[in-house]
Short mmCIF file of C-alpha atoms in Angstrom, two decimals:
data_model
loop_
_atom_site.label_atom_id
_atom_site.label_comp_id
_atom_site.label_asym_id
_atom_site.label_seq_id
_atom_site.Cartn_x
_atom_site.Cartn_y
_atom_site.Cartn_z
CA UNK A 1 -34.92 39.58 45.96
CA UNK A 2 -35.37 38.52 42.36
CA UNK A 3 -33.37 41.48 41.14
CA UNK A 4 -30.57 40.86 43.61
CA UNK A 5 -30.18 37.19 42.64
CA UNK A 6 -30.20 38.05 38.96
CA UNK A 7 -27.46 40.58 39.51
CA UNK A 8 -25.42 38.11 41.54
CA UNK A 9 -25.71 35.53 38.73
CA UNK A 10 -24.30 38.07 36.32
CA UNK A 11 -21.45 38.98 38.68
CA UNK A 12 -20.47 35.33 39.28
CA UNK A 13 -20.54 34.49 35.59
CA UNK A 14 -18.53 37.56 34.55
CA UNK A 15 -15.98 36.79 37.25
CA UNK A 16 -15.60 33.23 36.00
CA UNK A 17 -15.15 34.51 32.46
CA UNK A 18 -12.42 36.89 33.56
CA UNK A 19 -10.70 34.06 35.45
CA UNK A 20 -10.79 31.81 32.42
CA UNK A 21 -9.43 34.55 30.17
CA UNK A 22 -6.50 35.06 32.54
CA UNK A 23 -5.37 31.44 31.82
CA UNK A 24 -6.18 31.23 28.11
CA UNK A 25 -9.86 30.30 28.54
CA UNK A 26 -12.67 31.29 26.20
CA UNK A 27 -15.95 31.05 28.04
CA UNK A 28 -19.34 32.07 26.74
CA UNK A 29 -19.53 35.60 28.13
CA UNK A 30 -22.40 36.58 25.84
CA UNK A 31 -24.56 33.79 27.23
CA UNK A 32 -23.71 34.86 30.75
CA UNK A 33 -24.76 38.42 29.99
CA UNK A 34 -28.11 37.25 28.65
CA UNK A 35 -28.93 35.38 31.86
CA UNK A 36 -30.05 38.58 33.62
CA UNK A 37 -32.35 41.26 32.15
CA UNK A 38 -30.91 44.72 31.54
CA UNK A 39 -33.09 46.34 34.16
CA UNK A 40 -31.32 44.31 36.89
CA UNK A 41 -27.90 45.74 36.07
CA UNK A 42 -28.52 49.00 37.88
CA UNK A 43 -26.05 49.69 40.69
CA UNK A 44 -28.55 51.99 42.35
CA UNK A 45 -31.13 49.23 42.70
CA UNK A 46 -28.54 46.84 44.13
CA UNK A 47 -27.31 49.47 46.63
CA UNK A 48 -30.89 50.27 47.64
CA UNK A 49 -31.44 46.70 48.84
CA UNK A 50 -28.03 45.65 50.20
CA UNK A 51 -25.72 48.66 49.99
CA UNK A 52 -22.37 49.02 48.28
CA UNK A 53 -20.54 46.79 50.75
CA UNK A 54 -22.08 43.54 49.46
CA UNK A 55 -21.26 44.39 45.85
CA UNK A 56 -17.65 45.29 46.68
CA UNK A 57 -17.28 42.01 48.62
CA UNK A 58 -18.52 40.00 45.63
CA UNK A 59 -16.11 41.80 43.29
CA UNK A 60 -13.20 41.13 45.68
CA UNK A 61 -14.07 37.42 45.81
CA UNK A 62 -14.12 37.20 42.01
CA UNK A 63 -10.78 38.99 41.81
CA UNK A 64 -9.34 36.47 44.27
CA UNK A 65 -10.56 33.62 42.08
CA UNK A 66 -8.97 35.27 39.01
CA UNK A 67 -5.65 35.68 40.83
CA UNK A 68 -5.78 32.03 41.90
CA UNK A 69 -6.22 30.84 38.34
CA UNK A 70 -3.33 32.96 37.13
CA UNK A 71 -1.09 31.55 39.84
CA UNK A 72 -1.94 28.00 38.68
CA UNK A 73 -0.86 28.87 35.16
CA UNK A 74 2.50 30.29 36.26
CA UNK A 75 3.49 28.29 39.31
CA UNK A 76 2.19 24.83 38.44
CA UNK A 77 4.45 24.57 35.42
CA UNK A 78 7.55 25.43 37.42
CA UNK A 79 6.80 23.10 40.34
CA UNK A 80 5.36 20.08 38.49
CA UNK A 81 7.17 17.54 36.34
CA UNK A 82 7.16 18.00 32.59
CA UNK A 83 4.38 16.31 30.61
CA UNK A 84 6.05 14.62 27.62
CA UNK A 85 4.30 12.48 24.97
CA UNK A 86 6.75 10.05 23.35
CA UNK A 87 6.08 8.15 20.12
CA UNK A 88 8.35 5.61 18.41
CA UNK A 89 8.09 4.24 14.85
CA UNK A 90 10.02 1.07 13.97
CA UNK A 91 10.50 -0.83 10.70
CA UNK A 92 11.95 -4.30 11.24
CA UNK A 93 12.65 -7.67 9.62
CA UNK A 94 12.23 -11.10 11.17
CA UNK A 95 13.09 -14.64 10.13
CA UNK A 96 10.63 -16.07 12.69
CA UNK A 97 7.40 -14.19 12.04
CA UNK A 98 5.04 -16.09 14.38
CA UNK A 99 7.56 -16.05 17.21
CA UNK A 100 8.15 -12.31 16.78
CA UNK A 101 4.46 -11.36 16.94
CA UNK A 102 3.90 -13.63 19.95
CA UNK A 103 6.96 -12.23 21.73
CA UNK A 104 5.86 -8.63 21.20
CA UNK A 105 2.39 -9.32 22.59
CA UNK A 106 3.85 -11.12 25.61
CA UNK A 107 6.42 -8.40 26.32
CA UNK A 108 3.83 -5.60 26.16
CA UNK A 109 1.68 -7.38 28.75
CA UNK A 110 4.69 -8.03 31.00
CA UNK A 111 5.52 -4.31 31.03
CA UNK A 112 1.93 -3.40 31.95
CA UNK A 113 0.90 -2.06 28.54
CA UNK A 114 -1.58 -3.20 25.92
CA UNK A 115 -1.85 -3.78 22.19
CA UNK A 116 -3.90 -1.05 20.54
CA UNK A 117 -4.12 -2.76 17.15
CA UNK A 118 -2.68 -5.75 15.27
CA UNK A 119 -2.95 -6.12 11.49
CA UNK A 120 -1.33 -9.16 9.83
CA UNK A 121 -1.27 -9.75 6.07
CA UNK A 122 0.01 -12.83 4.19
CA UNK A 123 1.21 -13.81 0.73
CA UNK A 124 0.39 -16.77 -1.51
CA UNK A 125 2.85 -19.68 -1.74
CA UNK A 126 3.75 -18.76 -5.33
CA UNK A 127 4.88 -15.26 -4.34
CA UNK A 128 8.52 -14.30 -4.01
CA UNK A 129 10.09 -15.37 -0.74
CA UNK A 130 11.25 -11.79 -0.18
CA UNK A 131 7.65 -10.59 0.19
CA UNK A 132 5.89 -12.99 2.49
CA UNK A 133 3.92 -12.08 5.61
CA UNK A 134 3.96 -8.66 7.23
CA UNK A 135 2.31 -7.02 10.23
CA UNK A 136 1.41 -3.55 11.51
CA UNK A 137 1.48 -3.48 15.30
CA UNK A 138 0.56 -0.55 17.55
CA UNK A 139 1.55 -1.03 21.20
CA UNK A 140 0.94 1.25 24.20
CA UNK A 141 3.81 0.88 26.67
CA UNK A 142 4.36 2.65 30.02
CA UNK A 143 6.60 5.62 29.30
CA UNK A 144 9.16 4.69 31.96
CA UNK A 145 9.62 1.28 30.28
CA UNK A 146 9.73 2.46 26.67
CA UNK A 147 13.51 2.11 26.25
CA UNK A 148 13.41 -1.44 27.61
CA UNK A 149 10.70 -2.41 25.13
CA UNK A 150 12.54 -0.90 22.15
CA UNK A 151 15.70 -2.80 23.17
CA UNK A 152 13.69 -6.03 23.25
CA UNK A 153 12.41 -5.39 19.71
CA UNK A 154 16.00 -4.88 18.55
CA UNK A 155 17.08 -8.15 20.17
CA UNK A 156 14.51 -10.32 18.36
CA UNK A 157 14.58 -8.64 14.93
CA UNK A 158 16.65 -6.63 12.50
CA UNK A 159 15.62 -2.97 12.77
CA UNK A 160 15.98 -1.25 9.41
CA UNK A 161 14.55 2.12 10.46
CA UNK A 162 13.62 3.81 13.75
CA UNK A 163 12.32 7.28 14.54
CA UNK A 164 11.24 8.83 17.84
CA UNK A 165 9.34 12.03 18.62
CA UNK A 166 8.61 13.84 21.89
CA UNK A 167 5.93 16.47 22.43
CA UNK A 168 5.96 18.71 25.52
CA UNK A 169 2.36 19.47 26.58
CA UNK A 170 3.17 20.89 30.00
CA UNK A 171 1.71 24.33 29.24
CA UNK A 172 -1.43 22.90 27.68
CA UNK A 173 -1.85 20.50 30.61
CA UNK A 174 -1.57 23.28 33.23
CA UNK A 175 -3.91 25.48 31.21
CA UNK A 176 -6.52 22.70 31.12
CA UNK A 177 -6.23 22.24 34.88
CA UNK A 178 -6.80 25.98 35.33
CA UNK A 179 -9.96 25.82 33.20
CA UNK A 180 -11.27 22.94 35.34
CA UNK A 181 -10.54 24.81 38.59
CA UNK A 182 -12.30 27.93 37.32
CA UNK A 183 -15.35 25.99 36.14
CA UNK A 184 -15.65 24.12 39.44
CA UNK A 185 -15.55 27.44 41.32
CA UNK A 186 -18.26 28.87 39.09
CA UNK A 187 -20.37 25.74 39.50
CA UNK A 188 -20.14 26.00 43.29
CA UNK A 189 -21.22 29.66 43.23
CA UNK A 190 -24.14 28.86 40.93
CA UNK A 191 -25.26 26.03 43.21
CA UNK A 192 -25.31 28.44 46.14
CA UNK A 193 -27.34 30.97 44.17
CA UNK A 194 -29.77 28.26 43.08
CA UNK A 195 -30.56 27.52 46.73
CA UNK A 196 -31.40 31.18 47.31
CA UNK A 197 -33.52 31.63 44.17
CA UNK A 198 -37.27 32.10 44.71
CA UNK A 199 -38.88 32.82 41.31
CA UNK A 200 -39.05 30.55 38.26
CA UNK A 201 -37.20 32.86 35.85
CA UNK A 202 -34.15 33.10 38.09
CA UNK A 203 -34.12 29.34 38.71
CA UNK A 204 -34.31 28.63 34.95
CA UNK A 205 -31.48 31.09 34.24
CA UNK A 206 -29.24 29.57 36.92
CA UNK A 207 -29.95 25.96 35.85
CA UNK A 208 -29.24 26.84 32.21
CA UNK A 209 -25.84 28.22 33.11
CA UNK A 210 -25.13 25.24 35.41
CA UNK A 211 -25.80 22.92 32.45
CA UNK A 212 -23.34 24.83 30.27
CA UNK A 213 -20.71 24.78 33.00
CA UNK A 214 -21.11 21.04 33.55
CA UNK A 215 -20.78 20.38 29.82
CA UNK A 216 -17.59 22.43 29.59
CA UNK A 217 -16.25 20.82 32.76
CA UNK A 218 -16.80 17.30 31.40
CA UNK A 219 -15.14 18.28 28.12
CA UNK A 220 -12.00 19.63 29.84
CA UNK A 221 -11.84 16.66 32.22
CA UNK A 222 -12.05 14.28 29.25
CA UNK A 223 -9.26 16.20 27.53
CA UNK A 224 -7.15 15.97 30.69
CA UNK A 225 -7.68 12.18 30.93
CA UNK A 226 -6.65 11.82 27.27
CA UNK A 227 -3.45 13.77 27.88
CA UNK A 228 -2.70 11.68 30.98
CA UNK A 229 -3.09 8.49 28.95
CA UNK A 230 -0.77 9.72 26.20
CA UNK A 231 1.83 10.83 28.74
CA UNK A 232 1.68 7.68 30.86
CA UNK A 233 1.64 5.27 27.88
CA UNK A 234 3.95 5.86 24.93
CA UNK A 235 2.85 4.71 21.47
CA UNK A 236 5.12 2.30 19.59
CA UNK A 237 4.21 1.60 15.95
CA UNK A 238 5.98 -1.43 14.47
CA UNK A 239 5.97 -2.51 10.83
CA UNK A 240 7.61 -5.93 10.51
CA UNK A 241 8.02 -8.15 7.45
CA UNK A 242 9.06 -11.77 7.17
CA UNK A 243 12.29 -12.47 5.26
CA UNK A 244 14.43 -15.47 4.41
CA UNK A 245 17.55 -13.61 5.57
CA UNK A 246 18.25 -10.25 7.14
CA UNK A 247 19.30 -7.28 5.05
CA UNK A 248 23.05 -6.82 5.60
CA UNK A 249 23.95 -3.69 7.53
CA UNK A 250 27.18 -1.91 6.56
CA UNK A 251 28.67 -0.86 9.88
CA UNK A 252 32.13 0.08 8.51
CA UNK A 253 33.39 1.14 5.11
CA UNK A 254 34.10 -1.92 2.96
CA UNK A 255 36.92 -2.44 0.51
CA UNK A 256 36.28 -3.10 -3.18
CA UNK A 257 36.84 -6.84 -2.81
CA UNK A 258 34.57 -7.01 0.23
CA UNK A 259 31.83 -5.24 -1.70
CA UNK A 260 32.32 -7.64 -4.62
CA UNK A 261 32.15 -10.64 -2.30
CA UNK A 262 29.02 -9.40 -0.54
CA UNK A 263 27.32 -8.47 -3.83
CA UNK A 264 28.24 -11.79 -5.46
CA UNK A 265 26.90 -13.73 -2.45
CA UNK A 266 23.67 -11.76 -2.45
CA UNK A 267 23.13 -12.28 -6.19
CA UNK A 268 23.94 -15.97 -5.86
CA UNK A 269 21.32 -16.35 -3.15
CA UNK A 270 18.85 -14.36 -5.28
CA UNK A 271 19.52 -16.68 -8.24
CA UNK A 272 18.94 -19.71 -6.01
CA UNK A 273 15.63 -18.29 -4.79
CA UNK A 274 14.64 -17.48 -8.39
CA UNK A 275 15.25 -21.09 -9.51
CA UNK A 276 13.34 -22.43 -6.53
CA UNK A 277 10.44 -20.06 -7.19
CA UNK A 278 10.38 -21.12 -10.87
CA UNK A 279 10.32 -24.83 -10.01
CA UNK A 280 7.63 -24.36 -7.39
CA UNK A 281 5.57 -22.19 -9.73
CA UNK A 282 5.91 -24.69 -12.60
CA UNK A 283 4.91 -27.70 -10.49
CA UNK A 284 1.85 -26.06 -8.97
CA UNK A 285 0.86 -24.86 -12.47
CA UNK A 286 0.88 -28.36 -14.04
CA UNK A 287 -2.91 -28.85 -13.73
CA UNK A 288 -3.48 -25.55 -15.54
CA UNK A 289 -0.94 -26.46 -18.24
CA UNK A 290 -2.64 -29.85 -18.82
CA UNK A 291 -6.02 -28.24 -19.25
CA UNK A 292 -4.57 -25.66 -21.65
CA UNK A 293 -2.82 -28.43 -23.66
CA UNK A 294 -6.09 -30.31 -24.04
CA UNK A 295 -7.94 -27.21 -25.19
CA UNK A 296 -5.17 -26.49 -27.72
CA UNK A 297 -4.59 -30.08 -28.98
CA UNK A 298 -8.22 -30.97 -29.70
CA UNK A 299 -8.83 -28.07 -32.12
CA UNK A 300 -5.46 -28.72 -33.84
CA UNK A 301 -6.29 -32.39 -34.48
CA UNK A 302 -9.75 -31.54 -35.79
CA UNK A 303 -8.33 -28.89 -38.12
CA UNK A 304 -5.70 -31.35 -39.43
CA UNK A 305 -8.25 -34.02 -40.41
CA UNK A 306 -10.62 -31.47 -41.95
CA UNK A 307 -7.84 -29.96 -44.09
CA UNK A 308 -6.64 -33.41 -45.22
CA UNK A 309 -10.17 -34.43 -46.18
CA UNK A 310 -10.72 -31.36 -48.35
CA UNK A 311 -7.27 -31.66 -49.97
CA UNK A 312 -7.90 -35.29 -50.98
CA UNK A 313 -11.34 -34.42 -52.25
CA UNK A 314 -10.05 -31.58 -54.38
CA UNK A 315 -7.17 -33.60 -55.95
CA UNK A 316 -9.41 -36.46 -57.00
CA UNK A 317 -9.72 -40.24 -56.55
CA UNK A 318 -6.22 -41.06 -57.78
CA UNK A 319 -4.61 -38.82 -55.11
CA UNK A 320 -6.87 -40.29 -52.43
CA UNK A 321 -5.80 -43.83 -53.44
CA UNK A 322 -2.13 -42.89 -53.31
CA UNK A 323 -2.53 -41.20 -49.92
CA UNK A 324 -4.40 -44.22 -48.60
CA UNK A 325 -1.60 -46.52 -49.83
CA UNK A 326 1.05 -44.34 -48.15
CA UNK A 327 -0.84 -44.45 -44.87
CA UNK A 328 -1.19 -48.22 -45.09
CA UNK A 329 2.53 -48.56 -45.79
CA UNK A 330 3.39 -46.42 -42.75
CA UNK A 331 1.14 -48.55 -40.56
CA UNK A 332 2.79 -51.71 -41.85
CA UNK A 333 6.27 -50.37 -41.12
CA UNK A 334 5.26 -49.40 -37.60
CA UNK A 335 3.81 -52.85 -37.05
CA UNK A 336 7.00 -54.46 -38.32
CA UNK A 337 9.17 -52.30 -36.04
CA UNK A 338 7.11 -53.27 -33.03
CA UNK A 339 7.46 -56.95 -33.95
CA UNK A 340 11.25 -56.64 -34.33
CA UNK A 341 11.57 -54.96 -30.93
CA UNK A 342 9.60 -57.78 -29.36
CA UNK A 343 11.79 -60.42 -30.96
CA UNK A 344 14.99 -58.67 -29.85
CA UNK A 345 13.87 -58.91 -26.26
CA UNK A 346 13.54 -62.78 -26.47
CA UNK A 347 17.04 -64.03 -25.57
CA UNK A 348 18.74 -62.20 -28.38
CA UNK A 349 16.90 -64.08 -31.17
CA UNK A 350 16.49 -62.30 -34.47
CA UNK A 351 13.31 -62.03 -36.50
CA UNK A 352 12.92 -64.05 -39.73
CA UNK A 353 13.94 -62.33 -42.92
#
């Protein structure tokens, strides 16, 4: 009995391998061959216990499974709808940044999709108004509503660039389904053999192969779910930046004077923004300028008095007396000017001579 079960394990596994190869599969045939010892591969021993009829029946069943897998690969593609993955990349401008981001999020939810990622970056107030906030948005939208969503983005922004790609995965999808069908068939056969197994070695060999089959089956089913998600939900990547005004789009060929007018207007607006940016930058920099002025003025004053002291000391007492007299005379003149200004403000009276 042990020899018969071991031989049946080998037959089932080899049949599953052949079925998978017929649809592009690559199963572990070497592992399947190692599951049964070489001495159990003898046709004579199998025929001695059950006869050639049982062996031929098993081979016919495996051939039927192989034919079934091949038919899935050929017929499923013709009879099923195409599996298309659509991706759209959009670069846009908006004058209402907060409203745009909020509108996109709301529209995605209304269509039954979801936001995969949202990345918003900002600029400081002293930066140029042309380069303010920007956002990278990745939305997953139902494929049958993709065109409606793209139209909505165009309505609330100025699209500067748009690209779309479509990938047909119909063959890959059908091939993955064939792998899953083949693995499920092999798993069912192995479960039946496990119920008939009587010795430990055979049970261990069957359970080892069942574990491998389950792992491969889960892997292919996960791959199939991923493809279903990509087909059912298209990916829309949006890069949007905030601007003061939209970039003009040249829909028709312009004359020379039209180009001059548009260029002059654009440069005039740029000059206006440059003046505004300079004024804003200067005003917000006043505290820094005051601090810098203090740090520069104090050393200059100290250097001035030190130099004057050494000059007067070097030139002698007579020069110091003359310099002192000149300073006193300047102070007197300043005092007299202040007094005259005060007198002139008192009803037009003049100071005494």
